[in-house]
Amino acid sequence: METIVRLTSLHIEKIKNVKNGQIVMPGVYQKQLLNKQAEVLGLYGQNGSGKTAVIDTLYYLQKIMVGDSLDEELADYIDVQEEQAEISAGFSVFEESVFYEVGYRLLLQRKDKGAEIARETLSCAVHKGDNKSNKTVFMDYKRQEHELIFTPQKRLDEAAEGSKEIKMDLIVAKKMAEKSNCSYIFGENSREIFCRDYSNSFRQYSRVIQALFQFAVKDLFVIRNTHSGMISANFFLPMAFKIEQNKMGMKGDFAISLTEPVVLQEERKNILEIIVEQINIVLCTIIPGMKIAVFDYGMQMTDSGKKGYKIELLSVREGISPIPIRMESEGIIKIISILNALIQAFGNPSICLVIDELDAGIFEYMLGELLDIFEKNAKGQLIFTSHNLRALEMLDKDSIMFSTANPNRRYIHMKNIKSSNNLRDVYIRGITLGGQDEIIYEETDSLKIARAFRKAGRRIQG
């Protein structure tokens, strides 16, 4: 039975410089139920206006939903003037004959040098045929309520199935989650209990938890600025990838050194060759005549004494001798690094690919073509930030949200956009003349900037 999970919305409060902000995917904004059609959402706005906060929030949300311990650095993302921050994500979970409308809410609070989960809730409405239940909370965990496992009691009783032993396991799982500083709902110990094969009403909620966990593990890709940073520094080529083999899947970042050949064990070399094979199918159409190849220098022992192969990635073009991939431009290396993930999102409706600064190093016209092709033909979801305004001319107006100068309402859609309007022109006009519900650009003064440069120059010269 195929399960498709789609992100529908993300609401954040007191994260970085976002007091309050919400993004919604185009399907939700258009009040359409999309499960096998592309959804593209581009985030635009001036520097420092909260675009990357969305990417970082999704990155940490993913780590929480796979049951990882909270990173200490997460405390740095909570507004410096606040002790708590909130993240709420909406999801649609599609099964063969059932559709679940799911909400996951997290309350984070500072704790010593790091952060901890003070509260987390899961809510759900069940759609089956013409029948729809009300959206209600079926799991509410509060860290400070030591006497309670979770509420409501009815769902707790269903999860324990009347067994004192299972109830004790749930208590132990709660203590383990708090000790490990991870999610109680998605932490390994409690998840094993919640995702058992239930015969009572908790069965549907068990499926929701399992579906969200699998989505976070296998289908949610978040590519942050650190990914591009390794490329810009010419250190590594990190290839975001997902491969399916013999009903077993693998997903992650496959990082290859750009400075020298590397030694890989046979299993990792085989994975790299599969990734390269998939990339090459598309790469030669984006960069005509170009492919990448895994050059094998021969067998060499790894540092651990195991059999390995010394390999290097090469750029291969028609009529030209192969060259190391590091000799290609940053833009080409950026495309290669995200291409496998883009391929996955193109063909898999459950993939959600999130990329910060998608336009970095990519030719403007090519960026527009890629986005246009994805929106018209893909099946998955793509969320990106960009400074290049080409996307505003290529995507539907509902596929673009803009960050504002108001921290209490960080993200908006442009209003009064007609089908004949060029969204790029409307945006530029909104920056210079206003006319939107919020100020979308905090005005800068070119004369003051020039004066500041002259002043700084005089000080340097002594």
CSV table of C-alpha atoms in Angstrom, one decimal:
chain,number,residue,atom,x,y,z
A,1,MET,CA,0.0,0.0,0.0
A,2,GLU,CA,1.5,3.3,-1.2
A,3,THR,CA,1.7,6.1,1.4
A,4,ILE,CA,2.3,9.7,0.2
A,5,VAL,CA,3.1,12.4,2.7
A,6,ARG,CA,3.1,16.1,1.7
A,7,LEU,CA,4.1,19.2,3.7
A,8,THR,CA,1.2,21.6,3.6
A,9,SER,CA,2.3,24.5,5.8
A,10,LEU,CA,4.9,25.7,8.3
A,11,HIS,CA,4.3,28.2,11.0
A,12,ILE,CA,7.2,29.5,13.1
A,13,GLU,CA,7.3,31.8,16.1
A,14,LYS,CA,10.3,33.4,17.7
A,15,ILE,CA,12.8,31.6,15.5
A,16,LYS,CA,15.8,33.8,14.6
A,17,ASN,CA,14.3,37.2,13.4
A,18,VAL,CA,10.8,35.8,12.8
A,19,LYS,CA,8.4,36.7,15.6
A,20,ASN,CA,5.6,35.2,13.6
A,21,GLY,CA,5.4,33.8,10.1
A,22,GLN,CA,3.7,31.2,8.1
A,23,ILE,CA,4.3,29.7,4.7
A,24,VAL,CA,1.7,27.6,2.9
A,25,MET,CA,2.2,25.3,-0.1
A,26,PRO,CA,0.4,26.3,-3.3
A,27,GLY,CA,-2.2,23.4,-3.1
A,28,VAL,CA,-3.4,24.6,0.3
A,29,TYR,CA,-3.4,28.3,-0.8
A,30,GLN,CA,-5.5,27.3,-3.8
A,31,LYS,CA,-7.7,25.0,-1.7
A,32,GLN,CA,-6.8,22.0,-3.8
A,33,LEU,CA,-5.9,18.5,-2.6
A,34,LEU,CA,-2.7,17.7,-4.4
A,35,ASN,CA,-1.0,14.4,-3.9
A,36,LYS,CA,0.7,13.5,-7.2
A,37,GLN,CA,1.3,16.9,-8.8
A,38,ALA,CA,4.2,19.3,-8.4
A,39,GLU,CA,4.2,22.0,-5.8
A,40,VAL,CA,6.8,24.7,-6.0
A,41,LEU,CA,7.2,27.4,-3.4
A,42,GLY,CA,9.9,30.1,-3.8
A,43,LEU,CA,10.7,32.5,-1.0
A,44,TYR,CA,12.0,35.9,-1.9
A,45,GLY,CA,13.0,39.0,0.0
A,46,GLN,CA,15.9,41.2,1.0
A,47,ASN,CA,18.9,39.9,3.0
A,48,GLY,CA,18.1,39.2,6.7
A,49,SER,CA,14.4,39.1,6.2
A,50,GLY,CA,13.7,35.5,7.4
A,51,LYS,CA,14.0,33.3,4.3
A,52,THR,CA,16.8,31.1,5.6
A,53,ALA,CA,14.9,30.8,8.9
A,54,VAL,CA,12.3,28.6,7.0
A,55,ILE,CA,15.1,26.4,5.7
A,56,ASP,CA,16.8,26.0,9.1
A,57,THR,CA,13.5,25.3,10.8
A,58,LEU,CA,12.7,22.5,8.3
A,59,TYR,CA,16.3,21.1,8.9
A,60,TYR,CA,15.9,20.9,12.6
A,61,LEU,CA,12.3,19.7,12.3
A,62,GLN,CA,13.5,16.8,10.2
A,63,LYS,CA,16.1,15.9,12.8
A,64,ILE,CA,13.5,15.9,15.5
A,65,MET,CA,11.1,13.8,13.5
A,66,VAL,CA,13.7,11.0,13.0
A,67,GLY,CA,14.3,10.9,16.7
A,68,ASP,CA,17.7,12.6,16.9
A,69,SER,CA,18.8,14.4,20.0
A,70,LEU,CA,18.5,18.2,19.9
A,71,ASP,CA,21.7,20.0,18.8
A,72,GLU,CA,23.0,22.5,21.4
A,73,GLU,CA,23.2,25.1,18.6
A,74,LEU,CA,19.4,25.0,18.3
A,75,ALA,CA,19.2,27.3,21.3
A,76,ASP,CA,20.9,30.0,19.2
A,77,TYR,CA,17.9,29.9,16.8
A,78,ILE,CA,15.5,30.9,19.5
A,79,ASP,CA,14.9,34.7,19.5
A,80,VAL,CA,17.5,36.2,21.8
A,81,GLN,CA,14.8,38.1,23.7
A,82,GLU,CA,12.7,35.0,24.3
A,83,GLU,CA,12.9,31.7,26.3
A,84,GLN,CA,10.7,29.7,24.0
A,85,ALA,CA,10.0,29.2,20.4
A,86,GLU,CA,7.3,27.4,18.5
A,87,ILE,CA,7.2,25.3,15.3
A,88,SER,CA,3.9,24.0,13.8
A,89,ALA,CA,3.9,21.9,10.6
A,90,GLY,CA,0.9,20.7,8.6
A,91,PHE,CA,1.0,17.5,6.6
A,92,SER,CA,-1.3,15.5,4.3
A,93,VAL,CA,-0.9,11.8,4.5
A,94,PHE,CA,-2.5,9.8,1.7
A,95,GLU,CA,-3.2,6.1,1.8
A,96,GLU,CA,-5.2,4.0,-0.6
A,97,SER,CA,-8.7,5.0,0.6
A,98,VAL,CA,-7.9,7.3,3.5
A,99,PHE,CA,-6.5,10.8,3.8
A,100,TYR,CA,-5.2,12.2,7.1
A,101,GLU,CA,-4.9,15.9,7.7
A,102,VAL,CA,-2.1,16.1,10.3
A,103,GLY,CA,-0.7,18.9,12.5
A,104,TYR,CA,2.6,18.6,14.4
A,105,ARG,CA,3.4,21.3,17.0
A,106,LEU,CA,6.6,21.8,18.9
A,107,LEU,CA,7.4,24.1,21.8
A,108,LEU,CA,11.1,24.6,22.3
A,109,GLN,CA,12.6,26.2,25.4
A,110,ARG,CA,16.1,27.1,26.5
A,111,LYS,CA,17.8,24.7,28.8
A,112,ASP,CA,21.3,25.3,30.2
A,113,LYS,CA,23.5,25.8,27.1
A,114,GLY,CA,21.1,24.1,24.7
A,115,ALA,CA,17.3,23.7,24.1
A,116,GLU,CA,14.7,21.0,24.9
A,117,ILE,CA,11.2,20.1,23.9
A,118,ALA,CA,8.8,21.5,26.4
A,119,ARG,CA,5.7,20.2,24.6
A,120,GLU,CA,4.8,18.4,21.4
A,121,THR,CA,1.4,17.6,20.0
A,122,LEU,CA,0.0,15.6,17.1
A,123,SER,CA,-3.5,16.3,15.8
A,124,CYS,CA,-5.4,14.6,13.1
A,125,ALA,CA,-8.6,14.6,11.0
A,126,VAL,CA,-9.5,11.5,9.1
A,127,HIS,CA,-11.1,11.7,5.6
A,128,LYS,CA,-12.6,8.5,4.3
A,129,GLY,CA,-14.9,8.7,1.4
A,130,ASP,CA,-17.5,11.3,2.3
A,131,ASN,CA,-16.9,11.0,6.0
A,132,LYS,CA,-14.6,13.4,7.8
A,133,SER,CA,-13.7,13.5,11.5
A,134,ASN,CA,-13.0,16.7,13.3
A,135,LYS,CA,-9.3,17.6,13.7
A,136,THR,CA,-8.4,16.7,17.3
A,137,VAL,CA,-5.3,16.3,19.3
A,138,PHE,CA,-4.5,12.6,19.7
A,139,MET,CA,-1.1,13.0,21.5
A,140,ASP,CA,-0.1,15.8,23.8
A,141,TYR,CA,3.2,15.4,25.6
A,142,LYS,CA,4.3,18.0,28.2
A,143,ARG,CA,7.7,17.6,29.7
A,144,GLN,CA,6.9,19.3,33.0
A,145,GLU,CA,3.9,17.0,33.8
A,146,HIS,CA,5.9,14.2,35.3
A,147,GLU,CA,2.9,12.2,36.5
A,148,LEU,CA,1.4,12.0,33.0
A,149,ILE,CA,2.7,10.0,30.1
A,150,PHE,CA,0.6,11.9,27.5
A,151,THR,CA,-3.0,13.0,27.0
A,152,PRO,CA,-5.8,12.5,26.2
A,153,GLN,CA,-6.3,9.6,28.4
A,154,LYS,CA,-8.4,7.8,25.9
A,155,ARG,CA,-5.6,7.6,23.4
A,156,LEU,CA,-3.1,6.6,26.0
A,157,ASP,CA,-5.4,3.7,27.0
A,158,GLU,CA,-5.7,2.7,23.3
A,159,ALA,CA,-1.9,2.9,22.9
A,160,ALA,CA,-1.3,0.7,25.9
A,161,GLU,CA,-4.1,-1.8,24.9
A,162,GLY,CA,-4.9,-2.4,28.5
A,163,SER,CA,-1.5,-3.8,29.2
A,164,LYS,CA,0.4,-2.7,32.4
A,165,GLU,CA,3.6,-3.9,30.7
A,166,ILE,CA,3.1,-1.6,27.7
A,167,LYS,CA,2.2,1.3,29.9
A,168,MET,CA,5.4,0.8,31.9
A,169,ASP,CA,7.3,0.7,28.6
A,170,LEU,CA,5.7,4.1,27.6
A,171,ILE,CA,6.8,5.6,31.0
A,172,VAL,CA,10.4,4.3,30.4
A,173,ALA,CA,10.3,5.6,26.9
A,174,LYS,CA,9.4,9.0,28.1
A,175,LYS,CA,12.2,9.1,30.6
A,176,MET,CA,14.6,7.9,27.9
A,177,ALA,CA,13.5,10.6,25.5
A,178,GLU,CA,14.0,13.3,28.2
A,179,LYS,CA,17.4,11.9,29.1
A,180,SER,CA,18.4,11.8,25.4
A,181,ASN,CA,16.9,15.2,24.8
A,182,CYS,CA,14.9,14.0,21.8
A,183,SER,CA,11.2,13.9,20.7
A,184,TYR,CA,9.0,11.7,22.8
A,185,ILE,CA,6.6,10.9,19.9
A,186,PHE,CA,9.4,10.2,17.4
A,187,GLY,CA,12.1,9.0,19.8
A,188,GLU,CA,13.2,5.4,19.0
A,189,ASN,CA,12.0,3.8,22.2
A,190,SER,CA,8.4,5.3,22.1
A,191,ARG,CA,8.1,5.0,18.3
A,192,GLU,CA,8.6,1.3,18.5
A,193,ILE,CA,5.6,1.1,20.7
A,194,PHE,CA,3.4,3.6,18.8
A,195,CYS,CA,4.1,1.9,15.5
A,196,ARG,CA,3.0,-1.6,16.5
A,197,ASP,CA,0.2,-3.4,14.7
A,198,TYR,CA,-2.8,-2.2,16.6
A,199,SER,CA,-6.3,-3.8,16.4
A,200,ASN,CA,-8.1,-0.9,18.1
A,201,SER,CA,-8.8,2.7,17.2
A,202,PHE,CA,-5.1,3.7,17.7
A,203,ARG,CA,-4.3,1.9,14.5
A,204,GLN,CA,-4.9,4.9,12.4
A,205,TYR,CA,-2.8,7.2,14.6
A,206,SER,CA,-0.1,4.6,14.6
A,207,ARG,CA,-0.1,4.8,10.8
A,208,VAL,CA,0.2,8.6,10.9
A,209,ILE,CA,3.3,8.5,13.2
A,210,GLN,CA,4.9,5.8,11.1
A,211,ALA,CA,4.2,7.8,7.9
A,212,LEU,CA,5.7,11.0,9.3
A,213,PHE,CA,8.8,9.2,10.5
A,214,GLN,CA,9.3,7.5,7.1
A,215,PHE,CA,8.8,10.9,5.4
A,216,ALA,CA,11.5,12.5,7.6
A,217,VAL,CA,13.9,9.6,7.1
A,218,LYS,CA,13.5,8.9,3.4
A,219,ASP,CA,11.7,11.7,1.6
A,220,LEU,CA,12.5,15.1,3.1
A,221,PHE,CA,15.7,16.6,1.7
A,222,VAL,CA,17.0,19.9,3.3
A,223,ILE,CA,20.0,21.5,1.5
A,224,ARG,CA,21.3,24.4,3.6
A,225,ASN,CA,23.9,27.0,2.9
A,226,THR,CA,26.7,24.8,4.4
A,227,HIS,CA,26.1,22.5,1.4
A,228,SER,CA,27.0,25.3,-1.0
A,229,GLY,CA,29.7,26.5,1.3
A,230,MET,CA,31.7,23.3,0.8
A,231,ILE,CA,31.5,23.8,-2.9
A,232,SER,CA,32.5,27.4,-2.9
A,233,ALA,CA,35.5,26.6,-0.7
A,234,ASN,CA,36.4,23.9,-3.3
A,235,PHE,CA,36.8,21.3,-0.5
A,236,PHE,CA,34.0,18.8,-1.2
A,237,LEU,CA,31.3,18.0,-3.7
A,238,PRO,CA,28.3,16.9,-1.4
A,239,MET,CA,25.8,15.0,-3.6
A,240,ALA,CA,22.3,14.8,-2.0
A,241,PHE,CA,21.0,11.4,-3.1
A,242,LYS,CA,18.4,8.7,-2.6
A,243,ILE,CA,18.6,5.3,-4.2
A,244,GLU,CA,16.2,2.3,-4.0
A,245,GLN,CA,17.7,-1.2,-4.3
A,246,ASN,CA,16.1,-4.6,-3.5
A,247,LYS,CA,13.3,-2.9,-1.5
A,248,MET,CA,16.0,-1.1,0.6
A,249,GLY,CA,16.5,2.6,0.4
A,250,MET,CA,19.4,4.8,1.1
A,251,LYS,CA,19.4,8.6,1.5
A,252,GLY,CA,21.9,11.3,2.5
A,253,ASP,CA,24.8,13.4,1.3
A,254,PHE,CA,27.6,11.6,-0.5
A,255,ALA,CA,30.6,13.9,-0.1
A,256,ILE,CA,33.5,13.5,-2.5
A,257,SER,CA,36.8,15.5,-2.0
A,258,LEU,CA,37.5,18.1,-4.6
A,259,THR,CA,41.2,18.4,-3.6
A,260,GLU,CA,42.5,14.9,-4.2
A,261,PRO,CA,41.4,11.3,-5.1
A,262,VAL,CA,39.7,9.4,-2.3
A,263,VAL,CA,39.7,5.7,-1.2
A,264,LEU,CA,36.3,4.1,-0.9
A,265,GLN,CA,35.2,0.7,0.2
A,266,GLU,CA,33.6,-1.4,-2.6
A,267,GLU,CA,30.1,-0.8,-1.2
A,268,ARG,CA,30.4,3.0,-1.2
A,269,LYS,CA,32.0,2.9,-4.6
A,270,ASN,CA,29.0,1.0,-6.0
A,271,ILE,CA,26.7,3.5,-4.4
A,272,LEU,CA,28.6,6.4,-6.0
A,273,GLU,CA,28.4,4.7,-9.4
A,274,ILE,CA,24.6,4.4,-9.1
A,275,ILE,CA,24.3,8.1,-8.2
A,276,VAL,CA,26.5,9.1,-11.1
A,277,GLU,CA,24.6,6.9,-13.5
A,278,GLN,CA,21.3,8.6,-12.5
A,279,ILE,CA,22.8,12.1,-12.6
A,280,ASN,CA,24.2,11.5,-16.1
A,281,ILE,CA,20.8,10.8,-17.6
A,282,VAL,CA,19.8,14.4,-16.9
A,283,LEU,CA,23.1,16.2,-16.7
A,284,CYS,CA,23.9,15.9,-20.5
A,285,THR,CA,20.6,17.7,-21.3
A,286,ILE,CA,21.2,20.5,-18.9
A,287,ILE,CA,24.9,21.0,-19.8
A,288,PRO,CA,24.9,19.7,-23.4
A,289,GLY,CA,27.6,17.0,-24.1
A,290,MET,CA,28.7,16.8,-20.4
A,291,LYS,CA,28.8,13.7,-18.2
A,292,ILE,CA,30.7,12.8,-15.1
A,293,ALA,CA,32.7,9.6,-14.6
A,294,VAL,CA,34.1,7.7,-11.7
A,295,PHE,CA,37.8,7.2,-12.6
A,296,ASP,CA,39.2,4.1,-10.8
A,297,TYR,CA,43.0,4.2,-10.1
A,298,GLY,CA,42.9,0.6,-8.8
A,299,MET,CA,42.6,-1.2,-5.5
A,300,GLN,CA,44.1,0.3,-2.4
A,301,MET,CA,43.7,-0.5,1.3
A,302,THR,CA,41.7,1.9,3.5
A,303,ASP,CA,43.1,3.3,6.7
A,304,SER,CA,41.2,0.6,8.6
A,305,GLY,CA,42.9,-2.1,6.6
A,306,LYS,CA,40.0,-3.1,4.4
A,307,LYS,CA,39.9,-3.5,0.7
A,308,GLY,CA,39.2,-0.2,-1.1
A,309,TYR,CA,39.4,1.6,-4.4
A,310,LYS,CA,41.2,4.9,-5.1
A,311,ILE,CA,38.8,7.0,-7.2
A,312,GLU,CA,38.3,10.5,-8.6
A,313,LEU,CA,35.3,12.2,-10.2
A,314,LEU,CA,36.0,13.4,-13.7
A,315,SER,CA,34.1,15.8,-16.1
A,316,VAL,CA,33.8,14.2,-19.5
A,317,ARG,CA,32.8,16.3,-22.5
A,318,GLU,CA,32.6,15.3,-26.2
A,319,GLY,CA,35.9,15.9,-28.0
A,320,ILE,CA,37.7,17.1,-24.9
A,321,SER,CA,40.0,15.1,-22.6
A,322,PRO,CA,38.4,14.4,-19.2
A,323,ILE,CA,39.4,16.8,-16.4
A,324,PRO,CA,38.9,16.5,-12.6
A,325,ILE,CA,35.5,17.7,-11.6
A,326,ARG,CA,37.0,20.5,-9.4
A,327,MET,CA,38.1,22.2,-12.6
A,328,GLU,CA,34.5,22.9,-13.5
A,329,SER,CA,32.7,26.1,-12.5
A,330,GLU,CA,31.0,26.5,-9.1
A,331,GLY,CA,27.6,26.6,-10.9
A,332,ILE,CA,28.1,23.2,-12.6
A,333,ILE,CA,29.3,21.6,-9.4
A,334,LYS,CA,26.2,23.1,-7.6
A,335,ILE,CA,23.9,21.5,-10.3
A,336,ILE,CA,25.6,18.2,-9.9
A,337,SER,CA,25.3,18.3,-6.1
A,338,ILE,CA,21.5,18.7,-6.1
A,339,LEU,CA,20.7,16.9,-9.3
A,340,ASN,CA,20.0,13.4,-7.9
A,341,ALA,CA,17.6,15.0,-5.3
A,342,LEU,CA,15.9,16.9,-8.0
A,343,ILE,CA,15.5,13.7,-10.0
A,344,GLN,CA,13.9,12.1,-7.0
A,345,ALA,CA,11.5,15.0,-6.4
A,346,PHE,CA,10.6,15.0,-10.1
A,347,GLY,CA,9.3,11.4,-10.1
A,348,ASN,CA,8.3,10.8,-6.5
A,349,PRO,CA,5.2,12.6,-5.1
A,350,SER,CA,6.3,12.1,-1.5
A,351,ILE,CA,9.6,13.8,-1.9
A,352,CYS,CA,10.0,17.3,-0.5
A,353,LEU,CA,13.2,19.0,-1.6
A,354,VAL,CA,14.2,22.2,0.3
A,355,ILE,CA,17.1,24.2,-1.0
A,356,ASP,CA,18.5,27.4,0.4
A,357,GLU,CA,19.8,29.9,-2.3
A,358,LEU,CA,19.0,27.6,-5.2
A,359,ASP,CA,20.2,30.3,-7.6
A,360,ALA,CA,23.8,30.4,-6.3
A,361,GLY,CA,26.1,30.0,-9.3
A,362,ILE,CA,23.4,28.9,-11.7
A,363,PHE,CA,22.8,30.8,-14.9
A,364,GLU,CA,19.6,32.9,-14.7
A,365,TYR,CA,18.0,31.4,-17.8
A,366,MET,CA,18.8,27.8,-16.8
A,367,LEU,CA,17.3,28.5,-13.4
A,368,GLY,CA,14.0,29.6,-14.9
A,369,GLU,CA,13.9,26.7,-17.3
A,370,LEU,CA,14.5,24.1,-14.5
A,371,LEU,CA,11.7,25.7,-12.3
A,372,ASP,CA,9.3,25.8,-15.2
A,373,ILE,CA,9.9,22.2,-16.2
A,374,PHE,CA,9.5,21.1,-12.5
A,375,GLU,CA,6.3,23.0,-11.9
A,376,LYS,CA,4.7,21.6,-15.1
A,377,ASN,CA,5.9,18.0,-15.1
A,378,ALA,CA,7.1,16.9,-11.7
A,379,LYS,CA,5.2,15.0,-9.0
A,380,GLY,CA,7.0,16.1,-5.8
A,381,GLN,CA,7.5,19.3,-3.8
A,382,LEU,CA,10.2,21.9,-4.1
A,383,ILE,CA,10.8,24.7,-1.6
A,384,PHE,CA,13.6,27.2,-2.3
A,385,THR,CA,15.0,30.6,-1.5
A,386,SER,CA,16.6,32.7,-4.1
A,387,HIS,CA,17.7,36.3,-4.9
A,388,ASN,CA,17.5,35.8,-8.7
A,389,LEU,CA,14.1,37.2,-9.8
A,390,ARG,CA,13.8,35.0,-12.9
A,391,ALA,CA,11.5,32.6,-11.1
A,392,LEU,CA,9.0,35.4,-10.7
A,393,GLU,CA,8.5,35.4,-14.4
A,394,MET,CA,8.3,31.6,-14.7
A,395,LEU,CA,6.2,30.4,-11.8
A,396,ASP,CA,2.5,30.8,-10.9
A,397,LYS,CA,1.9,33.7,-8.5
A,398,ASP,CA,0.7,31.3,-5.8
A,399,SER,CA,4.1,29.5,-6.0
A,400,ILE,CA,5.9,32.6,-4.7
A,401,MET,CA,5.9,34.1,-1.1
A,402,PHE,CA,7.7,37.2,-0.1
A,403,SER,CA,9.4,38.0,3.2
A,404,THR,CA,8.5,41.4,4.7
A,405,ALA,CA,10.0,44.0,7.0
A,406,ASN,CA,7.5,43.1,9.7
A,407,PRO,CA,8.8,40.4,12.0
A,408,ASN,CA,5.2,39.7,13.3
A,409,ARG,CA,4.1,38.9,9.7
A,410,ARG,CA,7.1,37.7,7.9
A,411,TYR,CA,5.7,36.0,4.8
A,412,ILE,CA,3.0,37.1,2.4
A,413,HIS,CA,1.6,36.5,-1.0
A,414,MET,CA,1.4,39.5,-3.3
A,415,LYS,CA,-2.1,40.9,-3.6
A,416,ASN,CA,-3.9,42.3,-6.7
A,417,ILE,CA,-2.0,40.2,-9.1
A,418,LYS,CA,-3.7,39.7,-12.5
A,419,SER,CA,-2.9,36.9,-14.9
A,420,SER,CA,-1.5,39.5,-17.3
A,421,ASN,CA,0.9,40.9,-14.7
A,422,ASN,CA,4.6,40.2,-14.6
A,423,LEU,CA,5.2,39.3,-11.0
A,424,ARG,CA,8.8,40.5,-11.2
A,425,ASP,CA,7.7,44.0,-12.3
A,426,VAL,CA,5.0,44.0,-9.6
A,427,TYR,CA,7.6,43.0,-6.9
A,428,ILE,CA,10.0,45.7,-8.0
A,429,ARG,CA,7.2,48.2,-8.0
A,430,GLY,CA,6.2,47.1,-4.5
A,431,ILE,CA,9.7,47.7,-3.3
A,432,THR,CA,9.9,51.2,-4.7
A,433,LEU,CA,6.2,52.3,-4.3
A,434,GLY,CA,4.7,50.0,-1.7
A,435,GLY,CA,1.0,49.2,-2.1
A,436,GLN,CA,1.1,45.7,-0.4
A,437,ASP,CA,-0.3,44.7,3.0
A,438,GLU,CA,3.3,44.9,4.5
A,439,ILE,CA,6.5,46.7,3.7
A,440,ILE,CA,8.5,44.2,1.6
A,441,TYR,CA,11.7,46.1,1.6
A,442,GLU,CA,13.3,48.0,4.4
A,443,GLU,CA,14.4,51.1,2.5
A,444,THR,CA,18.1,51.9,2.1
A,445,ASP,CA,19.5,55.3,1.2
A,446,SER,CA,22.1,55.2,-1.6
A,447,LEU,CA,23.5,58.6,-0.6
A,448,LYS,CA,24.1,57.4,3.0
A,449,ILE,CA,25.7,54.2,1.7
A,450,ALA,CA,28.0,56.1,-0.6
A,451,ARG,CA,28.9,58.6,2.3
A,452,ALA,CA,29.6,55.6,4.6
A,453,PHE,CA,32.0,54.1,2.1
A,454,ARG,CA,33.9,57.3,1.7
A,455,LYS,CA,34.1,57.7,5.5
A,456,ALA,CA,35.4,54.2,5.9
A,457,GLY,CA,37.9,54.7,3.1
A,458,ARG,CA,39.3,57.8,4.7
A,459,ARG,CA,39.8,56.0,8.0
A,460,ILE,CA,41.6,53.1,6.3
A,461,GLN,CA,43.9,55.6,4.6
A,462,GLY,CA,44.7,57.1,8.1
